[in-house]
């Protein structure tokens, strides 16, 4: 019985920790407008990305820039963050 309780506790902790680390760069609805396809493999042109960025709320812009400045959060999105930093004037 103790083993079952311990396993369930570990599972719950891993689920909670996993969602705590997810950020705006991991939200498909926030990222999709910057890409040309549903698989989000091909980014839009600089001009199109700039239009998407301009339409985005300041709150979301700030959250994206904050995550792009965080090495751990931005690593899987390095190419996107580099382009975003250039468009936002941070590169």
Tab-separated table of C-alpha atoms in Angstrom:
chain	number	residue	atom	x	y	z
A	1	UNK	CA	0.000	0.000	0.000
A	2	UNK	CA	2.843	2.395	0.801
A	3	UNK	CA	4.365	1.742	-2.620
A	4	UNK	CA	1.104	2.586	-4.394
A	5	UNK	CA	0.757	5.839	-2.414
A	6	UNK	CA	4.365	6.781	-3.129
A	7	UNK	CA	3.956	6.131	-6.867
A	8	UNK	CA	0.776	8.168	-7.036
A	9	UNK	CA	2.483	11.006	-5.181
A	10	UNK	CA	5.402	10.940	-7.623
A	11	UNK	CA	3.025	10.944	-10.581
A	12	UNK	CA	1.096	13.901	-9.188
A	13	UNK	CA	4.311	15.825	-8.488
A	14	UNK	CA	5.641	15.215	-12.001
A	15	UNK	CA	2.378	16.404	-13.581
A	16	UNK	CA	2.367	19.553	-11.463
A	17	UNK	CA	6.045	20.254	-12.154
A	18	UNK	CA	5.581	19.662	-15.870
A	19	UNK	CA	2.825	22.232	-16.157
A	20	UNK	CA	4.748	24.695	-14.020
A	21	UNK	CA	7.584	24.731	-16.537
A	22	UNK	CA	5.369	25.219	-19.583
A	23	UNK	CA	5.337	28.784	-20.773
A	24	UNK	CA	3.905	30.982	-23.470
A	25	UNK	CA	6.453	29.654	-25.983
A	26	UNK	CA	4.941	26.202	-25.453
A	27	UNK	CA	1.369	27.329	-26.129
A	28	UNK	CA	0.395	26.404	-29.701
A	29	UNK	CA	-2.345	29.055	-29.884
A	30	UNK	CA	0.224	31.757	-29.104
A	31	UNK	CA	2.924	30.416	-31.410
A	32	UNK	CA	0.835	29.296	-34.420
A	33	UNK	CA	0.356	32.798	-35.894
A	34	UNK	CA	4.150	33.066	-36.352
A	35	UNK	CA	4.338	29.930	-38.512
A	36	UNK	CA	3.174	29.029	-42.007
A	37	UNK	CA	2.063	25.485	-41.215
A	38	UNK	CA	0.187	23.594	-38.509
A	39	UNK	CA	3.304	21.635	-37.545
A	40	UNK	CA	5.001	24.960	-36.711
A	41	UNK	CA	8.195	24.035	-38.523
A	42	UNK	CA	8.379	26.949	-40.965
A	43	UNK	CA	8.324	30.507	-39.642
A	44	UNK	CA	6.622	33.279	-41.555
A	45	UNK	CA	8.632	36.013	-43.241
A	46	UNK	CA	10.062	38.825	-41.119
A	47	UNK	CA	7.386	41.199	-42.415
A	48	UNK	CA	4.567	38.802	-41.547
A	49	UNK	CA	6.071	38.022	-38.136
A	50	UNK	CA	6.316	41.749	-37.437
A	51	UNK	CA	2.593	42.130	-38.227
A	52	UNK	CA	1.692	39.288	-35.865
A	53	UNK	CA	3.926	40.799	-33.171
A	54	UNK	CA	2.318	44.234	-33.574
A	55	UNK	CA	-1.188	42.772	-33.151
A	56	UNK	CA	-0.206	40.876	-29.986
A	57	UNK	CA	-1.040	42.359	-26.586
A	58	UNK	CA	1.779	43.987	-24.612
A	59	UNK	CA	1.225	41.377	-21.891
A	60	UNK	CA	1.914	38.528	-24.317
A	61	UNK	CA	4.828	40.376	-25.938
A	62	UNK	CA	6.423	40.850	-22.523
A	63	UNK	CA	5.884	37.196	-21.599
A	64	UNK	CA	7.442	36.000	-24.869
A	65	UNK	CA	10.434	38.299	-24.528
A	66	UNK	CA	10.942	37.231	-20.912
A	67	UNK	CA	10.985	33.570	-21.903
A	68	UNK	CA	13.285	34.267	-24.843
A	69	UNK	CA	15.756	35.859	-22.416
A	70	UNK	CA	15.691	32.767	-20.171
A	71	UNK	CA	18.272	30.284	-21.492
A	72	UNK	CA	16.445	27.179	-20.290
A	73	UNK	CA	13.050	28.279	-21.630
A	74	UNK	CA	14.354	29.587	-24.936
A	75	UNK	CA	16.635	26.664	-25.819
A	76	UNK	CA	13.970	24.628	-27.636
A	77	UNK	CA	12.832	27.838	-29.374
A	78	UNK	CA	16.263	29.298	-30.168
A	79	UNK	CA	15.582	30.110	-33.827
A	80	UNK	CA	12.214	31.672	-33.022
A	81	UNK	CA	13.682	33.720	-30.147
A	82	UNK	CA	16.562	34.962	-32.295
A	83	UNK	CA	14.119	36.187	-34.915
A	84	UNK	CA	11.803	37.670	-32.290
A	85	UNK	CA	14.679	39.493	-30.599
A	86	UNK	CA	15.692	40.977	-33.943
A	87	UNK	CA	12.133	42.087	-34.695
A	88	UNK	CA	11.733	43.599	-31.225
A	89	UNK	CA	15.048	45.426	-31.510
A	90	UNK	CA	16.889	43.345	-28.921
A	91	UNK	CA	19.475	41.801	-31.230
